[in-house]
Structure formats: C-alpha cells, structure tokens
Amino acid sequence: MSFSDISRWLDDRRRQSLQRRRRVVESAQGPTLQVEGRQLLNFCSNDYLGLANDPRIREAFKQGVDEWGVGAGASHLISGHTRAHHALEEALADFVGRPRALLFSSGYAANMGTINSLVSVGDHVFEDRLNHASLLDGGWISRAEFSWFAHNDPADLQRGMAELAGTSGRRLVVSDGTFSMDGDTCDLDALIEVAAAHDGWLMIDDAHGFGVSGHQGRGLVDPLRYGTDDVPVLVGTLGKAFGTAGAFVAGDEALIEMLIQRARNYVFSTALPSAVATATLKSLELVAEEQWRRDHLQALVTRFRAGVAAHDCDLLPSDSPIQPIVVGDPNRALSLSAHLEGLGMLVTAIRPPTVPEGTSRLRITLTAAHTEAHVDRLVEALGQGCG
Ligand SMILES: *Cc1c(COP(=O)(O)O)cnc(C)c1O
C-alpha cells in the first residue's frame, strides 16, 4: 500500500491554491505577532477582547498551576473534576442565566457531544448552510435525518419543519449565533419562533458573540431577553473572547445531567487542566467588568468600515469584529493576503472547504488590543490591494 494517491491529492490541492500551511508564531498573542522572524500586525485572531495574554489572567493561570498542578489526570466522571472546574461551571451558568453549565475541553467537542446526545436515528436536525464545521459534523455523525436551511433564512427553516408535521422523532434546530466566516448574526427571534411552532429544540453556538455582545458580554443570547425556554441549548467557547481554552453547554438540569451521562466527548476525554478553569474564572470577571473593551472594539469596527467604504473592496455587511472581504478566487485571496503581509500585516486567506466555492476571502478580525492607528494602516493597505 503506497501513499502515491495521497501525494497526487496533495499536488492537486497545491495546483488549485487550496494547500494549507501553518505559520510558526514566535510570540504570545497580541496586536502584533512575531512570525517566522518578522513582526506583523495581527488581524486574524479570535482574541476579540485582547485577553489571551492579559497579565491578570496569566497570574491566575500560574496560581492555578501552583494549586492544581498541570494535568487533570482523568475524565470528569473518574477523578478529574475539581473544585476549580465546578466553580467555573457555576459562574458560567450564572453569567448566561441558565440553571446549569457543563465544561468541555473544546467547542468542537461540545458541539459534537451535545448534538449526538440529543438526536439519533428517527430524529431530525436542521442546520444553517453556513454553520461551523463542528455543528455540521455533529449533525452528520448523529445519524438523524439532516436538513439544511438557506443561510439566515428562517422562512426556509419553517418550510422544512412544516414538511415533518405529523411525523414522530425529535427536531433539533442548530445555528451559529455570530457566523464565524461571515460575521453576520442569526435572526434569533425568528429562529425561536419557528423552532417553538414546530416543537423543536433550538441550539445556538455563540462562540463569537460570547464576551463580545450583549449586556456585560453575556452574548447574543442575552439572558435579560432570552430564557432557557427560548434557547434550551446554548454553547459558548472560551478560547476566543475569553482568551483561555475550552467551551461550555448551558441549559436546564435535565439537559446537563443527560450530557454528563451520554456525551461521548465528555465521558471519554480527559478534563481540561484545572488551571485553565482558574484562569477562566478571572477572565469571566474581566469580561463582565471591562466594558471599555467592547466599546473600543465597536469603535474600531465602525472606523474600519468607514475607511474601507472609500475603497473598492467587497466588504460583507457585519457589525461584529469579523470583517470579511470576499474576493472569490482562492488565488486572489492568497495574493491579497501576500500583499498585506508585504506591508507588515497578517490576514490569512480563507478558502474552500472552510467557505463555499467561489467565496474565498480575507477574514479580517479586529480586537480590543488594536489601536486606531493599527486600523488606519490596514485600511490604507487595503486601498492599494482591493480592486
Ligand atoms: C471556534 C468555533 C468552535 C470551536 O471551538 P474550539 O473551542 O476552538 O474547538 C465552535 N463553534 C464555532 C461557531 C466556532 O467559531
């Protein structure tokens, strides 16, 4: 058995400009990164609030290591579930206004584990076309009947669910809160209405909204407006705005207890290091208290959009820190990315299969650690690169 067919596949990818390459980063996260010997302005991380290298969270992490050591040693159900994990779960549940929350070691694991615990053969899962890969993979692997609905089109969802009238089986509706590659947000009110009208559960993955939007950063599914009945399954991740690692699912007692019994990614996986939980508790405190981070970030988004409007760039409509410029062809995306890098700015080209064919793009992300001058430099560089 040789790998020659695999080599051919790799050659094909290279020819189509779809080959992925990892960049070796030589500094901690921040508005600038040392990358392969060069200092670059970083416009592609998800560290939206600039907390990934915050000194107070670093300190909490170190204290966590002093108290708990490094490895958790086992899964949560065996002997890996510590007081630190438990305290974080309670704080997260409180923050998002849900009875309980359950920690997972990543957002990918949380989504796979949750969808697969909720639906199976004989059930139905409905997903937005542009959902994150972890939500799609969860739906496909579940063996439930899988249906797409057109991106951000609750009327299309409504048609699909109506076709099931009178049939048995559970119905699960799944959507990103803020879409990871487009930066737009789901129509939450409409999704709630359609899911409820057809006796379905609504699951929202707020990976990019949690910490960034809502009162004190509580996310798109703001507990002041939306209760557990509206969005029974809520997912948030901790590796983005929270600057640490891991994810959680929040909901009522029965949901969380069922996940503890059934979610295979939970049951059969080593718990996150407790020190990550200790650090995240600190992070949660800062996310809630430091409103200036969200205000500054929003001002940068406005400044960026106003600046780019003067240029011939195909900027998607987005109020979030995710600001995509669609160029279509993967080669074009690579050359625009290379142009920016030549000017000292790191913006990775995003190509299929991460985004649909013909929609290769630069996915620019802004963070609270950027300054107005950083944004102005980016806008100027785009002026020379677009069109
Ligand atoms: C990043 C992301 C995830 C995965 O979270 P990780 O903790 O990085 O595994 C899940 N859902 C969405 C929408 C994301 O953007």
Short mmCIF file of C-alpha atoms and ligand atoms in Angstrom, two decimals:
data_model
loop_
_atom_site.label_atom_id
_atom_site.label_comp_id
_atom_site.label_asym_id
_atom_site.label_seq_id
_atom_site.Cartn_x
_atom_site.Cartn_y
_atom_site.Cartn_z
CA MET A 1 0.00 0.00 0.00
CA SER A 2 1.67 3.23 -1.10
CA PHE A 3 0.82 6.84 -0.48
CA SER A 4 1.07 7.81 -4.15
CA ASP A 5 -2.64 8.62 -4.47
CA ILE A 6 -2.34 10.81 -1.39
CA SER A 7 0.63 12.59 -2.94
CA ARG A 8 -1.45 13.19 -6.09
CA TRP A 9 -4.25 14.61 -3.97
CA LEU A 10 -1.77 16.95 -2.28
CA ASP A 11 -0.40 18.03 -5.68
CA ASP A 12 -3.92 18.78 -6.86
CA ARG A 13 -4.57 20.93 -3.84
CA ARG A 14 -1.39 22.85 -4.46
CA ARG A 15 -2.35 23.42 -8.10
CA GLN A 16 -5.76 24.75 -7.05
CA SER A 17 -4.22 27.11 -4.47
CA LEU A 18 -6.01 25.19 -1.73
CA GLN A 19 -2.95 23.91 0.09
CA ARG A 20 -2.93 24.99 3.75
CA ARG A 21 0.23 25.98 5.50
CA ARG A 22 0.85 26.60 9.19
CA ARG A 23 2.77 29.68 10.21
CA VAL A 24 5.13 29.30 13.12
CA VAL A 25 4.37 32.06 15.62
CA GLU A 26 7.21 33.06 17.91
CA SER A 27 5.49 35.38 20.37
CA ALA A 28 2.47 35.45 22.67
CA GLN A 29 -0.91 36.58 21.32
CA GLY A 30 -1.32 40.32 20.88
CA PRO A 31 -1.98 43.01 18.28
CA THR A 32 1.45 42.24 16.84
CA LEU A 33 2.93 38.80 16.38
CA GLN A 34 6.45 37.62 15.69
CA VAL A 35 6.03 35.25 12.73
CA GLU A 36 8.96 33.45 11.18
CA GLY A 37 11.33 36.23 12.11
CA ARG A 38 9.08 39.14 11.22
CA GLN A 39 6.95 41.43 13.34
CA LEU A 40 3.43 41.54 11.86
CA LEU A 41 0.23 43.33 12.84
CA ASN A 42 -2.21 40.56 13.69
CA PHE A 43 -5.62 40.88 12.05
CA CYS A 44 -6.73 37.26 12.13
CA SER A 45 -7.01 36.03 15.72
CA ASN A 46 -10.23 35.44 17.66
CA ASP A 47 -8.80 37.06 20.78
CA TYR A 48 -11.51 39.72 20.41
CA LEU A 49 -11.10 41.38 23.79
CA GLY A 50 -7.31 41.16 23.87
CA LEU A 51 -7.34 38.92 26.95
CA ALA A 52 -5.28 35.93 25.77
CA ASN A 53 -2.11 37.43 27.20
CA ASP A 54 -3.60 39.62 29.94
CA PRO A 55 -1.24 39.82 32.95
CA ARG A 56 -4.04 39.26 35.47
CA ILE A 57 -5.23 36.12 33.69
CA ARG A 58 -1.66 34.89 33.33
CA GLU A 59 -1.26 35.35 37.08
CA ALA A 60 -4.48 33.43 37.80
CA PHE A 61 -3.27 30.66 35.50
CA LYS A 62 0.02 30.41 37.42
CA GLN A 63 -1.81 30.30 40.74
CA GLY A 64 -3.98 27.57 39.30
CA VAL A 65 -0.91 25.57 38.37
CA ASP A 66 0.50 26.05 41.87
CA GLU A 67 -2.71 24.77 43.40
CA TRP A 68 -3.68 22.02 40.95
CA GLY A 69 -0.57 21.06 39.04
CA VAL A 70 -0.75 20.63 35.30
CA GLY A 71 -2.79 17.63 34.13
CA ALA A 72 -6.30 16.81 35.36
CA GLY A 73 -5.28 13.16 35.33
CA ALA A 74 -8.61 11.68 34.29
CA SER A 75 -12.01 12.41 32.79
CA HIS A 76 -14.60 14.35 34.80
CA LEU A 77 -16.51 11.17 35.63
CA ILE A 78 -13.49 9.36 37.05
CA SER A 79 -11.35 11.67 39.20
CA GLY A 80 -10.61 14.71 37.02
CA HIS A 81 -13.47 17.00 38.07
CA THR A 82 -12.04 19.51 40.56
CA ARG A 83 -13.44 22.32 42.66
CA ALA A 84 -11.95 24.73 40.08
CA HIS A 85 -13.96 23.17 37.21
CA HIS A 86 -17.04 23.10 39.38
CA ALA A 87 -16.74 26.75 40.39
CA LEU A 88 -16.29 27.80 36.76
CA GLU A 89 -19.38 25.86 35.69
CA GLU A 90 -21.44 27.59 38.35
CA ALA A 91 -20.10 31.01 37.40
CA LEU A 92 -20.76 30.42 33.69
CA ALA A 93 -24.32 29.21 34.35
CA ASP A 94 -24.93 32.30 36.44
CA PHE A 95 -23.41 34.57 33.78
CA VAL A 96 -25.64 33.27 30.98
CA GLY A 97 -28.71 32.99 33.24
CA ARG A 98 -29.12 29.22 32.93
CA PRO A 99 -29.67 26.66 35.72
CA ARG A 100 -26.52 24.72 34.87
CA ALA A 101 -23.46 24.66 32.63
CA LEU A 102 -21.08 21.87 31.65
CA LEU A 103 -17.44 22.35 30.65
CA PHE A 104 -15.99 20.64 27.58
CA SER A 105 -12.36 20.68 26.50
CA SER A 106 -13.18 22.45 23.22
CA GLY A 107 -16.06 23.94 21.29
CA TYR A 108 -15.65 21.23 18.70
CA ALA A 109 -16.12 18.56 21.38
CA ALA A 110 -19.06 20.38 22.97
CA ASN A 111 -20.94 20.58 19.68
CA MET A 112 -20.26 17.01 18.59
CA GLY A 113 -21.10 15.64 22.02
CA THR A 114 -24.25 17.68 22.50
CA ILE A 115 -25.85 17.09 19.11
CA ASN A 116 -25.07 13.38 19.29
CA SER A 117 -26.63 13.12 22.73
CA LEU A 118 -29.81 14.90 21.66
CA VAL A 119 -30.66 13.26 18.34
CA SER A 120 -30.16 9.93 16.60
CA VAL A 121 -31.89 7.57 14.15
CA GLY A 122 -35.50 8.65 13.62
CA ASP A 123 -34.88 12.25 14.65
CA HIS A 124 -34.28 15.38 12.55
CA VAL A 125 -31.60 18.01 12.68
CA PHE A 126 -31.91 21.33 10.80
CA GLU A 127 -28.77 23.36 10.20
CA ASP A 128 -27.99 26.73 8.65
CA ARG A 129 -25.88 26.33 5.48
CA LEU A 130 -23.05 28.33 6.95
CA ASN A 131 -22.89 26.68 10.37
CA HIS A 132 -19.47 25.96 11.84
CA ALA A 133 -17.91 22.62 10.85
CA SER A 134 -18.28 21.22 14.39
CA LEU A 135 -22.07 21.71 14.23
CA LEU A 136 -22.30 20.16 10.77
CA ASP A 137 -20.10 17.22 11.73
CA GLY A 138 -22.20 16.67 14.86
CA GLY A 139 -25.38 16.58 12.78
CA TRP A 140 -23.96 14.24 10.14
CA ILE A 141 -22.50 11.77 12.60
CA SER A 142 -25.65 11.65 14.73
CA ARG A 143 -27.50 9.51 12.12
CA ALA A 144 -30.51 11.79 12.48
CA GLU A 145 -32.12 12.95 9.22
CA PHE A 146 -30.05 16.00 8.23
CA SER A 147 -31.62 19.06 6.56
CA TRP A 148 -30.04 22.34 5.54
CA PHE A 149 -31.83 25.63 5.56
CA ALA A 150 -30.67 28.58 3.48
CA HIS A 151 -28.29 30.88 5.32
CA ASN A 152 -30.11 33.16 7.73
CA ASP A 153 -33.45 32.26 6.22
CA PRO A 154 -35.94 31.24 8.94
CA ALA A 155 -38.70 31.04 6.31
CA ASP A 156 -36.77 28.23 4.63
CA LEU A 157 -36.41 26.50 8.00
CA GLN A 158 -40.13 26.94 8.54
CA ARG A 159 -40.88 25.20 5.21
CA GLY A 160 -38.58 22.29 6.07
CA MET A 161 -40.04 21.81 9.52
CA ALA A 162 -43.61 22.09 8.27
CA GLU A 163 -43.00 19.09 5.99
CA LEU A 164 -42.49 16.96 9.08
CA ALA A 165 -45.90 17.76 10.53
CA GLY A 166 -47.50 14.65 11.98
CA THR A 167 -44.29 12.58 11.98
CA SER A 168 -42.55 11.38 15.11
CA GLY A 169 -38.98 11.95 16.26
CA ARG A 170 -37.19 14.83 17.88
CA ARG A 171 -36.40 18.03 15.97
CA LEU A 172 -33.23 19.97 16.69
CA VAL A 173 -32.55 23.36 15.07
CA VAL A 174 -28.90 24.39 15.10
CA SER A 175 -27.30 27.74 14.27
CA ASP A 176 -24.20 29.79 14.89
CA GLY A 177 -25.02 32.97 16.85
CA THR A 178 -22.48 35.14 15.03
CA PHE A 179 -21.34 33.33 11.88
CA SER A 180 -17.65 32.58 12.05
CA MET A 181 -16.70 33.31 8.42
CA ASP A 182 -19.26 36.00 7.51
CA GLY A 183 -19.53 37.93 10.77
CA ASP A 184 -23.30 38.36 10.49
CA THR A 185 -25.66 37.18 13.23
CA CYS A 186 -28.57 34.77 13.14
CA ASP A 187 -32.15 36.04 13.29
CA LEU A 188 -32.62 34.80 16.82
CA ASP A 189 -36.22 35.93 17.34
CA ALA A 190 -37.35 34.22 14.15
CA LEU A 191 -35.44 31.01 14.93
CA ILE A 192 -37.02 30.88 18.38
CA GLU A 193 -40.47 31.32 16.87
CA VAL A 194 -40.05 28.71 14.14
CA ALA A 195 -38.47 26.12 16.45
CA ALA A 196 -41.22 26.58 19.04
CA ALA A 197 -44.01 26.43 16.45
CA HIS A 198 -42.74 23.03 15.26
CA ASP A 199 -41.94 21.58 18.64
CA GLY A 200 -38.17 21.69 18.07
CA TRP A 201 -35.28 22.44 20.37
CA LEU A 202 -33.11 25.41 19.42
CA MET A 203 -29.35 25.11 19.85
CA ILE A 204 -27.26 28.28 19.45
CA ASP A 205 -23.48 28.20 19.30
CA ASP A 206 -22.42 31.69 20.37
CA ALA A 207 -18.67 31.12 20.01
CA HIS A 208 -18.09 34.58 18.52
CA GLY A 209 -20.76 36.54 20.41
CA PHE A 210 -19.94 35.34 23.92
CA GLY A 211 -17.89 38.07 25.63
CA VAL A 212 -18.30 40.40 22.65
CA SER A 213 -22.00 41.25 22.51
CA GLY A 214 -24.88 41.62 24.98
CA HIS A 215 -25.04 43.16 28.43
CA GLN A 216 -21.59 42.73 30.07
CA GLY A 217 -20.62 40.39 27.24
CA ARG A 218 -23.25 37.78 28.01
CA GLY A 219 -23.56 37.17 24.29
CA LEU A 220 -26.15 37.28 21.61
CA VAL A 221 -28.49 35.10 23.68
CA ASP A 222 -28.69 37.82 26.29
CA PRO A 223 -30.31 36.35 29.44
CA LEU A 224 -32.12 39.65 30.02
CA ARG A 225 -34.10 38.93 26.85
CA TYR A 226 -33.94 35.19 26.17
CA GLY A 227 -34.64 32.42 28.67
CA THR A 228 -33.87 28.73 28.71
CA ASP A 229 -37.28 28.03 27.14
CA ASP A 230 -36.38 30.19 24.14
CA VAL A 231 -32.91 28.73 23.59
CA PRO A 232 -32.76 25.45 25.51
CA VAL A 233 -29.26 24.53 24.29
CA LEU A 234 -26.65 27.28 24.48
CA VAL A 235 -22.97 26.79 23.64
CA GLY A 236 -20.17 29.24 24.36
CA THR A 237 -16.45 28.84 23.79
CA LEU A 238 -13.64 30.09 25.99
CA GLY A 239 -10.75 30.17 23.52
CA LYS A 240 -11.95 33.30 21.71
CA ALA A 241 -13.05 36.45 23.56
CA PHE A 242 -12.31 34.81 26.92
CA GLY A 243 -8.71 34.26 25.92
CA THR A 244 -8.29 30.83 27.54
CA ALA A 245 -9.46 27.42 26.25
CA GLY A 246 -12.42 25.07 26.35
CA ALA A 247 -16.16 25.53 25.98
CA PHE A 248 -19.42 25.00 27.82
CA VAL A 249 -23.00 24.00 27.22
CA ALA A 250 -25.66 25.72 29.33
CA GLY A 251 -29.27 24.77 29.89
CA ASP A 252 -31.64 23.23 32.34
CA GLU A 253 -30.89 20.50 34.83
CA ALA A 254 -32.15 17.62 32.67
CA LEU A 255 -30.09 18.64 29.63
CA ILE A 256 -26.85 18.93 31.58
CA GLU A 257 -27.39 15.73 33.55
CA MET A 258 -28.13 13.87 30.31
CA LEU A 259 -24.91 15.21 28.73
CA ILE A 260 -22.91 14.04 31.75
CA GLN A 261 -24.33 10.55 31.21
CA ARG A 262 -24.19 10.40 27.42
CA ALA A 263 -21.93 12.89 25.63
CA ARG A 264 -19.08 10.68 24.48
CA ASN A 265 -16.70 13.62 24.01
CA TYR A 266 -17.31 14.41 27.65
CA VAL A 267 -17.33 10.94 29.17
CA PHE A 268 -14.32 9.56 27.31
CA SER A 269 -12.00 12.56 27.41
CA THR A 270 -9.56 13.93 29.98
CA ALA A 271 -10.79 17.03 31.80
CA LEU A 272 -9.23 20.41 30.94
CA PRO A 273 -6.36 21.32 33.24
CA SER A 274 -7.87 22.87 36.38
CA ALA A 275 -5.58 25.87 35.99
CA VAL A 276 -7.43 26.71 32.76
CA ALA A 277 -10.61 26.86 34.84
CA THR A 278 -8.92 29.09 37.42
CA ALA A 279 -7.68 31.42 34.67
CA THR A 280 -11.11 31.46 33.02
CA LEU A 281 -12.79 32.50 36.27
CA LYS A 282 -10.53 35.56 36.25
CA SER A 283 -11.27 36.12 32.60
CA LEU A 284 -15.02 35.99 33.26
CA GLU A 285 -14.63 38.69 35.88
CA LEU A 286 -12.74 40.95 33.45
CA VAL A 287 -15.13 40.30 30.56
CA ALA A 288 -18.05 41.42 32.72
CA GLU A 289 -16.30 44.43 34.30
CA GLU A 290 -14.31 45.95 31.48
CA GLN A 291 -16.99 47.32 29.20
CA TRP A 292 -14.39 49.64 27.65
CA ARG A 293 -13.00 46.66 25.73
CA ARG A 294 -16.31 46.14 23.93
CA ASP A 295 -16.80 49.88 23.41
CA HIS A 296 -13.32 50.31 21.97
CA LEU A 297 -13.74 47.24 19.74
CA GLN A 298 -17.06 48.55 18.41
CA ALA A 299 -15.50 51.93 17.68
CA LEU A 300 -12.70 50.22 15.75
CA VAL A 301 -15.24 48.23 13.71
CA THR A 302 -17.05 51.46 12.80
CA ARG A 303 -13.78 53.18 11.92
CA PHE A 304 -12.64 50.26 9.78
CA ARG A 305 -15.90 50.07 7.84
CA ALA A 306 -15.99 53.80 7.22
CA GLY A 307 -12.39 53.69 5.98
CA VAL A 308 -12.86 50.71 3.68
CA ALA A 309 -16.07 52.18 2.20
CA ALA A 310 -13.85 54.60 0.26
CA HIS A 311 -12.08 51.69 -1.46
CA ASP A 312 -13.19 49.14 -3.99
CA CYS A 313 -13.36 46.22 -1.54
CA ASP A 314 -16.24 43.73 -1.33
CA LEU A 315 -16.72 44.02 2.42
CA LEU A 316 -19.59 41.90 3.76
CA PRO A 317 -22.19 43.61 5.96
CA SER A 318 -21.14 42.87 9.56
CA ASP A 319 -21.26 44.72 12.89
CA SER A 320 -19.10 42.12 14.56
CA PRO A 321 -15.30 42.10 14.88
CA ILE A 322 -15.28 39.64 11.95
CA GLN A 323 -14.94 41.76 8.80
CA PRO A 324 -14.65 39.60 5.68
CA ILE A 325 -13.59 40.86 2.26
CA VAL A 326 -14.78 38.41 -0.38
CA VAL A 327 -12.57 38.10 -3.45
CA GLY A 328 -13.96 34.84 -4.88
CA ASP A 329 -10.95 33.10 -6.37
CA PRO A 330 -8.55 31.36 -3.95
CA ASN A 331 -5.52 32.69 -5.84
CA ARG A 332 -6.78 36.25 -5.49
CA ALA A 333 -7.27 35.70 -1.77
CA LEU A 334 -3.72 34.43 -1.45
CA SER A 335 -2.26 37.34 -3.39
CA LEU A 336 -4.19 39.93 -1.39
CA SER A 337 -3.02 38.24 1.80
CA ALA A 338 0.58 38.31 0.48
CA HIS A 339 0.20 41.99 -0.42
CA LEU A 340 -0.83 42.79 3.16
CA GLU A 341 1.96 40.70 4.56
CA GLY A 342 4.43 42.63 2.43
CA LEU A 343 3.16 45.71 4.27
CA GLY A 344 3.60 44.03 7.65
CA MET A 345 0.07 42.75 8.27
CA LEU A 346 -1.07 39.19 8.88
CA VAL A 347 -4.51 38.33 7.46
CA THR A 348 -4.94 34.71 6.48
CA ALA A 349 -6.74 33.85 3.25
CA ILE A 350 -9.79 31.66 3.90
CA ARG A 351 -10.57 29.22 1.09
CA PRO A 352 -12.86 26.23 0.44
CA PRO A 353 -13.83 24.00 2.14
CA THR A 354 -13.88 26.43 5.08
CA VAL A 355 -16.10 28.69 2.94
CA PRO A 356 -18.25 27.77 -0.11
CA GLU A 357 -16.63 27.55 -3.58
CA GLY A 358 -16.22 30.94 -5.21
CA THR A 359 -16.26 32.85 -1.93
CA SER A 360 -12.59 32.80 -0.91
CA ARG A 361 -11.91 35.76 1.26
CA LEU A 362 -9.76 37.63 3.69
CA ARG A 363 -11.27 37.18 7.12
CA ILE A 364 -10.15 40.28 8.96
CA THR A 365 -10.69 40.31 12.70
CA LEU A 366 -10.33 43.31 14.97
CA THR A 367 -9.66 43.12 18.68
CA ALA A 368 -9.79 45.47 21.65
CA ALA A 369 -5.98 45.34 21.70
CA HIS A 370 -5.77 47.18 18.37
CA THR A 371 -5.39 50.95 18.21
CA GLU A 372 -6.96 53.38 15.76
CA ALA A 373 -3.54 53.72 14.13
CA HIS A 374 -3.41 49.95 13.55
CA VAL A 375 -6.79 50.05 11.85
CA ASP A 376 -5.80 53.03 9.72
CA ARG A 377 -2.72 51.17 8.49
CA LEU A 378 -4.88 48.22 7.49
CA VAL A 379 -7.40 50.43 5.69
CA GLU A 380 -4.63 52.15 3.76
CA ALA A 381 -3.06 48.83 2.75
CA LEU A 382 -6.44 47.55 1.56
CA GLY A 383 -6.85 50.68 -0.53
CA GLN A 384 -3.80 49.63 -2.54
CA GLY A 385 -4.81 45.95 -2.63
CA CYS A 386 -8.53 45.79 -3.47
CA GLY A 387 -9.85 46.32 -6.97
C1 LIG B 1 -14.20 28.25 17.01
C2 LIG B 1 -15.57 27.68 16.94
C3 LIG B 1 -15.88 26.45 17.51
C4 LIG B 1 -14.81 25.55 18.06
O1 LIG B 1 -14.39 25.94 19.31
P1 LIG B 1 -12.97 25.42 19.82
O2 LIG B 1 -13.01 25.65 21.26
O3 LIG B 1 -11.96 26.23 19.09
O4 LIG B 1 -12.90 23.95 19.46
C5 LIG B 1 -17.20 26.05 17.55
N1 LIG B 1 -18.17 26.80 17.00
C6 LIG B 1 -17.91 27.96 16.39
C7 LIG B 1 -19.02 28.75 15.80
C8 LIG B 1 -16.61 28.44 16.33
O5 LIG B 1 -16.34 29.56 15.70
#
